mmCIF file of C-alpha atoms in Angstrom:
data_model
loop_
_atom_site.group_PDB
_atom_site.id
_atom_site.type_symbol
_atom_site.label_atom_id
_atom_site.label_comp_id
_atom_site.label_asym_id
_atom_site.label_seq_id
_atom_site.Cartn_x
_atom_site.Cartn_y
_atom_site.Cartn_z
ATOM 1 C CA UNK T 261 -6.544 41.946 -20.603
ATOM 2 C CA UNK T 262 -5.341 42.674 -17.114
ATOM 3 C CA UNK T 263 -7.923 45.783 -17.678
ATOM 4 C CA UNK T 264 -10.826 43.491 -18.225
ATOM 5 C CA UNK T 265 -13.333 43.181 -15.363
ATOM 6 C CA UNK T 266 -14.012 39.939 -13.894
ATOM 7 C CA UNK T 267 -17.456 40.354 -15.259
ATOM 8 C CA UNK T 268 -16.017 41.056 -18.838
ATOM 9 C CA UNK T 269 -13.947 37.878 -18.524
ATOM 10 C CA UNK T 270 -17.256 35.801 -17.488
ATOM 11 C CA UNK T 271 -18.909 37.149 -20.429
ATOM 12 C CA UNK T 272 -16.439 36.264 -23.116
ATOM 13 C CA UNK T 273 -17.511 33.072 -25.443
ATOM 14 C CA UNK T 274 -15.192 30.104 -25.127
ATOM 15 C CA UNK T 275 -13.918 30.640 -28.531
ATOM 16 C CA UNK T 276 -13.018 34.551 -27.918
ATOM 17 C CA UNK T 277 -11.422 33.419 -24.591
ATOM 18 C CA UNK T 278 -9.382 30.807 -26.340
ATOM 19 C CA UNK T 279 -8.117 33.313 -28.610
ATOM 20 C CA UNK T 280 -5.928 34.852 -25.830
ATOM 21 C CA UNK T 281 -2.351 34.062 -26.623
ATOM 22 C CA UNK T 282 -0.332 31.645 -24.580
ATOM 23 C CA UNK T 283 2.681 34.282 -24.343
ATOM 24 C CA UNK T 284 6.328 33.781 -24.581
ATOM 25 C CA UNK T 285 8.600 32.240 -22.073
ATOM 26 C CA UNK T 286 11.799 34.195 -21.376
ATOM 27 C CA UNK T 287 15.288 32.493 -19.820
ATOM 28 C CA UNK T 288 17.671 34.551 -17.651
ATOM 29 C CA UNK T 289 20.130 32.223 -16.490
ATOM 30 C CA UNK T 290 18.337 29.472 -14.797
ATOM 31 C CA UNK T 291 15.281 31.250 -14.089
ATOM 32 C CA UNK T 292 12.334 30.499 -16.464
ATOM 33 C CA UNK T 293 9.467 33.081 -16.357
ATOM 34 C CA UNK T 294 6.194 33.925 -18.324
ATOM 35 C CA UNK T 295 5.753 37.220 -19.753
ATOM 36 C CA UNK T 296 2.603 38.772 -18.081
ATOM 37 C CA UNK T 297 1.824 40.915 -21.236
ATOM 38 C CA UNK T 298 -1.789 42.578 -21.214
ATOM 39 C CA UNK T 299 -2.194 40.653 -24.546
ATOM 40 C CA UNK T 300 -1.271 37.299 -22.995
ATOM 41 C CA UNK T 301 -3.290 34.693 -21.311
ATOM 42 C CA UNK T 302 -0.778 35.433 -18.039
ATOM 43 C CA UNK T 303 -1.690 38.564 -17.753
ATOM 44 C CA UNK T 304 -5.363 37.912 -16.151
ATOM 45 C CA UNK T 305 -5.738 38.865 -12.655
ATOM 46 C CA UNK T 306 -6.900 36.753 -9.483
ATOM 47 C CA UNK T 307 -10.399 38.457 -10.243
ATOM 48 C CA UNK T 308 -10.616 37.836 -13.782
ATOM 49 C CA UNK T 309 -9.499 34.051 -13.070
ATOM 50 C CA UNK T 310 -12.222 33.858 -10.365
ATOM 51 C CA UNK T 311 -14.777 34.173 -13.130
ATOM 52 C CA UNK T 312 -13.640 31.619 -15.479
ATOM 53 C CA UNK T 313 -15.817 29.008 -16.609
ATOM 54 C CA UNK T 314 -15.411 25.070 -17.531
ATOM 55 C CA UNK T 315 -16.565 26.010 -21.094
ATOM 56 C CA UNK T 316 -13.785 28.551 -21.594
ATOM 57 C CA UNK T 317 -11.152 26.140 -20.081
ATOM 58 C CA UNK T 318 -12.238 23.476 -22.413
ATOM 59 C CA UNK T 319 -11.568 25.935 -25.132
ATOM 60 C CA UNK T 320 -7.701 26.392 -24.306
ATOM 61 C CA UNK T 321 -4.912 24.241 -25.540
ATOM 62 C CA UNK T 322 -2.364 22.439 -23.463
ATOM 63 C CA UNK T 323 0.136 25.486 -24.478
ATOM 64 C CA UNK T 324 -2.408 27.933 -23.107
ATOM 65 C CA UNK T 325 -3.287 25.848 -19.772
ATOM 66 C CA UNK T 326 0.542 25.622 -19.095
ATOM 67 C CA UNK T 327 0.784 29.291 -19.678
ATOM 68 C CA UNK T 328 -1.859 29.626 -17.324
ATOM 69 C CA UNK T 329 -0.461 27.854 -14.703
ATOM 70 C CA UNK T 330 2.848 29.078 -15.163
ATOM 71 C CA UNK T 331 2.687 31.955 -12.452
ATOM 72 C CA UNK T 332 0.458 29.557 -9.735
ATOM 73 C CA UNK T 333 -2.301 31.872 -11.124
ATOM 74 C CA UNK T 334 -4.260 28.451 -11.449
ATOM 75 C CA UNK T 335 -5.080 28.271 -7.910
ATOM 76 C CA UNK T 336 -7.598 31.218 -8.443
ATOM 77 C CA UNK T 337 -9.689 29.157 -11.271
ATOM 78 C CA UNK T 338 -12.947 27.870 -9.704
ATOM 79 C CA UNK T 339 -13.114 24.341 -8.722
ATOM 80 C CA UNK T 340 -16.167 23.964 -10.622
ATOM 81 C CA UNK T 341 -14.692 25.312 -13.932
ATOM 82 C CA UNK T 342 -11.716 22.339 -13.548
ATOM 83 C CA UNK T 343 -14.658 19.999 -14.970
ATOM 84 C CA UNK T 344 -13.394 21.898 -18.408
ATOM 85 C CA UNK T 345 -10.274 20.511 -18.596
ATOM 86 C CA UNK T 346 -10.258 18.226 -21.371
ATOM 87 C CA UNK T 347 -7.843 14.945 -21.782
ATOM 88 C CA UNK T 348 -5.897 16.867 -24.411
ATOM 89 C CA UNK T 349 -5.310 20.177 -22.804
ATOM 90 C CA UNK T 350 -4.915 18.892 -19.281
ATOM 91 C CA UNK T 351 -1.529 17.496 -20.667
ATOM 92 C CA UNK T 352 -0.247 21.394 -20.376
ATOM 93 C CA UNK T 353 -1.055 21.326 -16.472
ATOM 94 C CA UNK T 354 1.897 21.494 -14.407
ATOM 95 C CA UNK T 355 0.027 19.544 -11.438
ATOM 96 C CA UNK T 356 2.454 21.530 -8.755
ATOM 97 C CA UNK T 357 0.410 24.405 -9.490
ATOM 98 C CA UNK T 358 -3.096 22.838 -8.831
ATOM 99 C CA UNK T 359 -2.616 24.026 -4.946
ATOM 100 C CA UNK T 360 -6.272 26.007 -4.459
ATOM 101 C CA UNK T 361 -8.694 24.157 -2.078
ATOM 102 C CA UNK T 362 -10.464 21.144 -3.463
ATOM 103 C CA UNK T 363 -8.930 21.625 -6.745
ATOM 104 C CA UNK T 364 -6.628 18.556 -6.853
ATOM 105 C CA UNK T 365 -9.564 16.178 -5.503
ATOM 106 C CA UNK T 366 -12.077 17.774 -8.090
ATOM 107 C CA UNK T 367 -10.071 16.346 -11.071
ATOM 108 C CA UNK T 368 -12.474 13.291 -12.382
ATOM 109 C CA UNK T 369 -10.922 9.842 -12.803
ATOM 110 C CA UNK T 370 -11.005 10.788 -16.623
ATOM 111 C CA UNK T 371 -9.081 13.830 -16.160
ATOM 112 C CA UNK T 372 -7.061 11.802 -13.369
ATOM 113 C CA UNK T 373 -6.487 9.083 -15.828
ATOM 114 C CA UNK T 374 -5.305 11.361 -18.961
ATOM 115 C CA UNK T 375 -2.395 13.037 -16.875
ATOM 116 C CA UNK T 376 -1.128 9.341 -15.260
ATOM 117 C CA UNK T 377 1.532 8.567 -17.942
ATOM 118 C CA UNK T 378 3.275 11.914 -17.896
ATOM 119 C CA UNK T 379 2.352 13.493 -14.486
ATOM 120 C CA UNK T 380 2.485 11.096 -11.727
ATOM 121 C CA UNK T 381 6.313 11.241 -11.309
ATOM 122 C CA UNK T 382 5.724 14.747 -10.098
ATOM 123 C CA UNK T 383 3.595 14.111 -7.232
ATOM 124 C CA UNK T 384 4.315 15.160 -3.913
ATOM 125 C CA UNK T 385 3.165 13.692 -0.542
ATOM 126 C CA UNK T 386 0.632 16.379 -0.467
ATOM 127 C CA UNK T 387 -0.840 16.115 -3.948
ATOM 128 C CA UNK T 388 -1.001 12.071 -3.426
ATOM 129 C CA UNK T 389 -2.700 12.584 -0.200
ATOM 130 C CA UNK T 390 -5.403 14.125 -1.651
ATOM 131 C CA UNK T 391 -5.706 11.394 -4.324
ATOM 132 C CA UNK T 392 -9.252 9.901 -4.198
ATOM 133 C CA UNK T 393 -10.352 6.227 -4.331
ATOM 134 C CA UNK T 394 -12.285 7.165 -7.877
ATOM 135 C CA UNK T 395 -8.816 8.693 -9.188
ATOM 136 C CA UNK T 396 -6.368 5.984 -8.031
ATOM 137 C CA UNK T 397 -8.762 3.260 -9.510
ATOM 138 C CA UNK T 398 -7.816 4.542 -13.085
ATOM 139 C CA UNK T 399 -4.035 3.299 -12.604
ATOM 140 C CA UNK T 400 -2.628 0.514 -13.970
ATOM 141 C CA UNK T 401 0.566 -1.170 -12.910
ATOM 142 C CA UNK T 402 2.671 1.158 -14.844
ATOM 143 C CA UNK T 403 0.814 4.190 -13.978
ATOM 144 C CA UNK T 404 1.485 3.058 -10.127
ATOM 145 C CA UNK T 405 5.092 2.640 -10.855
ATOM 146 C CA UNK T 406 5.479 6.501 -11.558
ATOM 147 C CA UNK T 407 4.391 7.374 -8.444
ATOM 148 C CA UNK T 408 7.656 7.823 -6.099
ATOM 149 C CA UNK T 409 8.406 6.391 -2.578
ATOM 150 C CA UNK T 410 6.871 9.708 -1.029
ATOM 151 C CA UNK T 411 3.855 9.715 -2.859
ATOM 152 C CA UNK T 412 2.863 6.087 -2.171
ATOM 153 C CA UNK T 413 3.476 6.193 1.402
ATOM 154 C CA UNK T 414 1.297 9.291 1.510
ATOM 155 C CA UNK T 415 -1.992 7.937 -0.162
ATOM 156 C CA UNK T 416 -4.585 7.785 2.197
ATOM 157 C CA UNK T 417 -6.235 4.168 3.554
ATOM 158 C CA UNK T 418 -9.255 4.724 1.320
ATOM 159 C CA UNK T 419 -6.957 5.294 -1.741
ATOM 160 C CA UNK T 420 -5.029 2.195 -0.810
ATOM 161 C CA UNK T 421 -7.851 0.007 -0.558
ATOM 162 C CA UNK T 422 -8.949 1.216 -3.943
ATOM 163 C CA UNK T 423 -5.546 0.487 -5.948
ATOM 164 C CA UNK T 424 -6.386 -2.169 -8.576
ATOM 165 C CA UNK T 425 -5.082 -5.721 -7.425
ATOM 166 C CA UNK T 426 -2.810 -5.930 -10.546
ATOM 167 C CA UNK T 427 -1.145 -2.565 -9.877
ATOM 168 C CA UNK T 428 -0.732 -3.021 -6.512
ATOM 169 C CA UNK T 429 1.794 -5.902 -7.374
ATOM 170 C CA UNK T 430 4.093 -3.360 -8.444
ATOM 171 C CA UNK T 431 4.815 -1.572 -5.373
ATOM 172 C CA UNK T 432 8.770 -1.508 -4.646
ATOM 173 C CA UNK T 433 9.573 -3.133 -1.533
ATOM 174 C CA UNK T 434 11.174 0.267 -0.279
ATOM 175 C CA UNK T 435 7.806 2.046 -0.765
ATOM 176 C CA UNK T 436 6.065 -0.835 1.162
ATOM 177 C CA UNK T 437 8.508 -0.753 3.829
ATOM 178 C CA UNK T 438 7.101 2.560 4.965
ATOM 179 C CA UNK T 439 3.525 1.489 4.892
ATOM 180 C CA UNK T 440 1.971 2.994 7.899
ATOM 181 C CA UNK T 441 -0.210 0.551 10.041
ATOM 182 C CA UNK T 442 -3.621 2.242 8.801
ATOM 183 C CA UNK T 443 -2.153 1.685 5.220
ATOM 184 C CA UNK T 444 -2.027 -2.219 5.584
ATOM 185 C CA UNK T 445 -4.848 -2.339 7.695
ATOM 186 C CA UNK T 446 -6.778 -1.053 4.379
ATOM 187 C CA UNK T 447 -5.403 -3.535 1.800
ATOM 188 C CA UNK T 448 -7.880 -5.659 0.621
ATOM 189 C CA UNK T 449 -7.283 -9.597 0.682
ATOM 190 C CA UNK T 450 -7.230 -9.566 -3.219
ATOM 191 C CA UNK T 451 -4.418 -7.220 -2.963
ATOM 192 C CA UNK T 452 -2.337 -9.303 -0.781
ATOM 193 C CA UNK T 453 -2.855 -12.420 -3.000
ATOM 194 C CA UNK T 454 -1.537 -10.504 -5.700
ATOM 195 C CA UNK T 455 1.368 -9.281 -3.704
ATOM 196 C CA UNK T 456 2.124 -12.840 -2.626
ATOM 197 C CA UNK T 457 2.711 -13.656 -6.310
ATOM 198 C CA UNK T 458 5.142 -11.190 -7.179
ATOM 199 C CA UNK T 459 8.754 -10.656 -5.955
ATOM 200 C CA UNK T 460 8.133 -6.892 -6.182
ATOM 201 C CA UNK T 461 8.922 -4.798 -9.247
ATOM 202 C CA UNK T 462 12.356 -4.219 -7.570
ATOM 203 C CA UNK T 463 12.945 -8.070 -7.507
ATOM 204 C CA UNK T 464 13.231 -8.144 -3.572
ATOM 205 C CA UNK T 465 10.577 -9.934 -0.918
ATOM 206 C CA UNK T 466 8.138 -7.777 0.416
ATOM 207 C CA UNK T 467 8.585 -7.989 4.136
ATOM 208 C CA UNK T 468 6.197 -6.835 6.778
ATOM 209 C CA UNK T 469 7.609 -5.228 9.936
ATOM 210 C CA UNK T 470 6.183 -5.304 13.228
ATOM 211 C CA UNK T 471 3.962 -2.154 13.199
ATOM 212 C CA UNK T 472 2.523 -3.466 9.613
ATOM 213 C CA UNK T 473 2.319 -7.020 11.075
ATOM 214 C CA UNK T 474 0.273 -5.959 14.028
ATOM 215 C CA UNK T 475 -2.388 -4.229 11.725
ATOM 216 C CA UNK T 476 -3.148 -7.128 9.746
ATOM 217 C CA UNK T 477 -6.588 -8.949 10.320
ATOM 218 C CA UNK T 478 -7.368 -12.881 9.819
ATOM 219 C CA UNK T 479 -9.301 -12.095 6.771
ATOM 220 C CA UNK T 480 -5.776 -10.716 5.385
ATOM 221 C CA UNK T 481 -3.566 -13.227 6.754
ATOM 222 C CA UNK T 482 -5.456 -15.732 4.619
ATOM 223 C CA UNK T 483 -4.112 -14.296 1.709
ATOM 224 C CA UNK T 484 -0.438 -14.298 2.884
ATOM 225 C CA UNK T 485 0.145 -17.922 1.590
ATOM 226 C CA UNK T 486 3.713 -19.511 1.624
ATOM 227 C CA UNK T 487 4.997 -17.052 -0.696
ATOM 228 C CA UNK T 488 8.831 -16.286 -1.167
ATOM 229 C CA UNK T 489 7.671 -12.941 -2.200
ATOM 230 C CA UNK T 490 6.019 -12.276 1.287
ATOM 231 C CA UNK T 491 7.723 -12.514 4.474
ATOM 232 C CA UNK T 492 8.035 -11.200 8.171
ATOM 233 C CA UNK T 493 10.776 -9.654 9.919
ATOM 234 C CA UNK T 494 12.202 -11.239 12.875
ATOM 235 C CA UNK T 495 10.598 -8.520 15.012
ATOM 236 C CA UNK T 496 7.068 -8.788 13.328
ATOM 237 C CA UNK T 497 5.976 -12.425 14.152
ATOM 238 C CA UNK T 498 5.844 -11.506 17.450
ATOM 239 C CA UNK T 499 3.451 -8.756 16.621
ATOM 240 C CA UNK T 500 1.146 -10.387 14.418
ATOM 241 C CA UNK T 501 -2.393 -10.371 16.890
ATOM 242 C CA UNK T 502 -3.405 -13.546 18.384
ATOM 243 C CA UNK T 503 -6.836 -12.971 16.499
ATOM 244 C CA UNK T 504 -4.818 -13.075 13.231
ATOM 245 C CA UNK T 505 -2.351 -15.656 13.648
ATOM 246 C CA UNK T 506 -4.904 -18.188 13.550
ATOM 247 C CA UNK T 507 -5.297 -17.611 10.163
ATOM 248 C CA UNK T 508 -1.802 -17.516 9.009
ATOM 249 C CA UNK T 509 -0.088 -20.403 6.773
ATOM 250 C CA UNK T 510 2.808 -21.119 8.805
ATOM 251 C CA UNK T 511 4.021 -24.186 6.424
ATOM 252 C CA UNK T 512 6.839 -22.171 5.242
ATOM 253 C CA UNK T 513 8.404 -20.806 8.546
ATOM 254 C CA UNK T 514 11.948 -21.930 9.205
ATOM 255 C CA UNK T 515 12.985 -23.317 12.963
ATOM 256 C CA UNK T 516 14.166 -19.748 13.197
ATOM 257 C CA UNK T 517 11.055 -18.329 12.374
ATOM 258 C CA UNK T 518 8.926 -20.513 14.739
ATOM 259 C CA UNK T 519 10.970 -19.714 17.627
ATOM 260 C CA UNK T 520 9.596 -16.004 17.540
ATOM 261 C CA UNK T 521 5.967 -17.260 17.837
ATOM 262 C CA UNK T 522 5.080 -16.526 21.453
ATOM 263 C CA UNK T 523 2.983 -17.844 24.433
ATOM 264 C CA UNK T 524 0.341 -14.979 23.868
ATOM 265 C CA UNK T 525 -0.410 -16.262 20.276
ATOM 266 C CA UNK T 526 -0.210 -19.665 21.245
ATOM 267 C CA UNK T 527 -3.788 -20.319 22.345
ATOM 268 C CA UNK T 528 -4.772 -19.150 18.561
ATOM 269 C CA UNK T 529 -3.052 -21.894 16.705
ATOM 270 C CA UNK T 530 -4.681 -24.325 15.598
ATOM 271 C CA UNK T 531 -4.120 -28.230 15.134
ATOM 272 C CA UNK T 532 -4.261 -27.841 11.408
ATOM 273 C CA UNK T 533 -1.487 -25.205 11.386
ATOM 274 C CA UNK T 534 0.837 -27.481 13.857
ATOM 275 C CA UNK T 535 0.238 -30.084 11.525
ATOM 276 C CA UNK T 536 1.205 -27.722 8.529
ATOM 277 C CA UNK T 537 4.087 -27.368 10.501
ATOM 278 C CA UNK T 538 5.050 -30.537 10.704
ATOM 279 C CA UNK T 539 4.435 -31.594 7.196
ATOM 280 C CA UNK T 540 7.158 -28.891 5.722
ATOM 281 C CA UNK T 541 8.618 -26.797 8.204
ATOM 282 C CA UNK T 542 11.063 -27.325 11.182
ATOM 283 C CA UNK T 543 9.169 -27.201 14.505
ATOM 284 C CA UNK T 544 12.387 -27.982 16.505
ATOM 285 C CA UNK T 545 12.754 -24.302 17.189
ATOM 286 C CA UNK T 546 9.529 -24.196 18.887
ATOM 287 C CA UNK T 547 9.819 -22.606 22.663
ATOM 288 C CA UNK T 548 9.003 -24.141 25.661
ATOM 289 C CA UNK T 549 6.421 -21.088 26.201
ATOM 290 C CA UNK T 550 4.681 -21.423 23.212
ATOM 291 C CA UNK T 551 4.624 -25.437 23.472
ATOM 292 C CA UNK T 552 3.040 -25.089 26.937
ATOM 293 C CA UNK T 553 0.508 -22.322 25.841
ATOM 294 C CA UNK T 554 -0.928 -24.514 22.894
ATOM 295 C CA UNK T 555 -4.592 -25.947 23.504
ATOM 296 C CA UNK T 556 -5.054 -29.835 23.660
ATOM 297 C CA UNK T 557 -6.847 -29.545 20.392
ATOM 298 C CA UNK T 558 -3.701 -27.869 18.733
ATOM 299 C CA UNK T 559 -1.093 -29.931 20.724
ATOM 300 C CA UNK T 560 -3.160 -33.170 19.035
ATOM 301 C CA UNK T 561 -1.722 -31.652 15.349
ATOM 302 C CA UNK T 562 2.072 -32.752 16.197
ATOM 303 C CA UNK T 563 2.399 -36.166 14.021
ATOM 304 C CA UNK T 564 3.797 -38.840 16.226
ATOM 305 C CA UNK T 565 4.439 -41.349 13.094
ATOM 306 C CA UNK T 566 8.241 -40.352 12.671
ATOM 307 C CA UNK T 567 9.686 -41.439 16.039
ATOM 308 C CA UNK T 568 13.793 -40.680 15.690
ATOM 309 C CA UNK T 569 12.859 -37.260 13.736
ATOM 310 C CA UNK T 570 14.447 -34.176 14.689
ATOM 311 C CA UNK T 571 13.022 -31.770 12.709
ATOM 312 C CA UNK T 572 9.327 -32.665 12.884
ATOM 313 C CA UNK T 573 6.656 -34.018 14.899
ATOM 314 C CA UNK T 574 6.818 -34.910 18.521
ATOM 315 C CA UNK T 575 10.263 -36.066 18.250
ATOM 316 C CA UNK T 576 11.303 -32.788 17.184
ATOM 317 C CA UNK T 577 10.523 -30.820 20.376
ATOM 318 C CA UNK T 578 13.243 -30.002 22.587
ATOM 319 C CA UNK T 579 13.575 -31.439 25.949
ATOM 320 C CA UNK T 580 12.673 -27.940 27.442
ATOM 321 C CA UNK T 581 9.461 -27.852 25.587
ATOM 322 C CA UNK T 582 8.679 -31.451 26.357
ATOM 323 C CA UNK T 583 9.089 -30.993 30.142
ATOM 324 C CA UNK T 584 6.335 -28.021 30.104
ATOM 325 C CA UNK T 585 3.622 -30.118 28.303
ATOM 326 C CA UNK T 586 0.516 -30.064 30.481
ATOM 327 C CA UNK T 587 -1.793 -33.137 31.565
ATOM 328 C CA UNK T 588 -4.383 -31.806 29.386
ATOM 329 C CA UNK T 589 -2.006 -31.876 26.171
ATOM 330 C CA UNK T 590 -0.972 -35.216 27.192
ATOM 331 C CA UNK T 591 -4.445 -36.671 27.158
ATOM 332 C CA UNK T 592 -5.276 -35.398 23.789
ATOM 333 C CA UNK T 593 -2.668 -37.549 22.309
ATOM 334 C CA UNK T 594 -3.396 -40.821 20.527
ATOM 335 C CA UNK T 595 -1.095 -44.167 21.667
ATOM 336 C CA UNK T 596 0.866 -43.490 18.681
ATOM 337 C CA UNK T 597 1.810 -40.255 19.397
ATOM 338 C CA UNK T 598 2.794 -40.989 23.013
ATOM 339 C CA UNK T 599 4.880 -43.660 21.619
ATOM 340 C CA UNK T 600 6.638 -41.225 19.417
ATOM 341 C CA UNK T 601 8.529 -39.486 22.470
ATOM 342 C CA UNK T 602 12.243 -40.605 22.281
ATOM 343 C CA UNK T 603 14.153 -41.866 25.414
ATOM 344 C CA UNK T 604 16.041 -38.606 25.683
ATOM 345 C CA UNK T 605 12.799 -36.615 25.862
ATOM 346 C CA UNK T 606 11.222 -38.865 28.379
ATOM 347 C CA UNK T 607 14.359 -39.063 30.587
ATOM 348 C CA UNK T 608 14.456 -35.341 30.759
#
């Protein structure tokens, strides 16, 4: 077949083209190679392959497709011809051989879905970076797990945003730890909500690092509710932008975690958030700088009904924090709240 001209190959009817034998594979030591005999499909030249049509590809078996791609020849097949790959014969395709410009991106969602179960584990970073949003929408949670860490972290922001929420829940903590700020910013509230309801496919807590936390928006953090599966590293909490911190549920923060909240973030904190801290968290860890920067409205969120408490409400504030309370903050308090200050707090 190597003697056929490009025009001859293009003129072959699909059934005739399908008559080309897949050929044999020979093994020499650890090296496996295809026999590029003139009688085999592997004998097609670069010019021949450039003339192949979608109808001709559709007529091939998975074995023939595998032979065609064995010697890196598939890159010569026109992008438009790849539309002929069927759900059956595409299973013979080694995706690492699909290296021509625009070839990988040309796979339809249906073709992509067909190779998902068996082919995704072979995806490298370069191929994953080429996955389109239309292709990735075909994946379910099981398919997504087949992708390796390198492949997941190479996905484009557009592809990240297109991941079905159910599949997003299967991302491992190892993979998520490597998410870029651009990928985090592309995550949808629905994806975050789903992730908050799982401990990750490896059973560990999914944690945001500082660069990831800095990329979060107010719409995103609303979905990061008090869930054991979602947390922030100590250096991530101060990295959350002021524009987003006002939408974050702080009710599960410990005294150690609230200590990482900064004076820069404080003006964006709401009275509802302070009240949430009072209800279930330990506010004794709040720093003086943070307390001093709270707005009077937010400061009013501290409860004053649990006099003598050490972990919640006004009585939980350290003497250093009380010492920097502003006149405007005091003016916002009720009589009950004023009366809840302890003698130790007042004396210092």
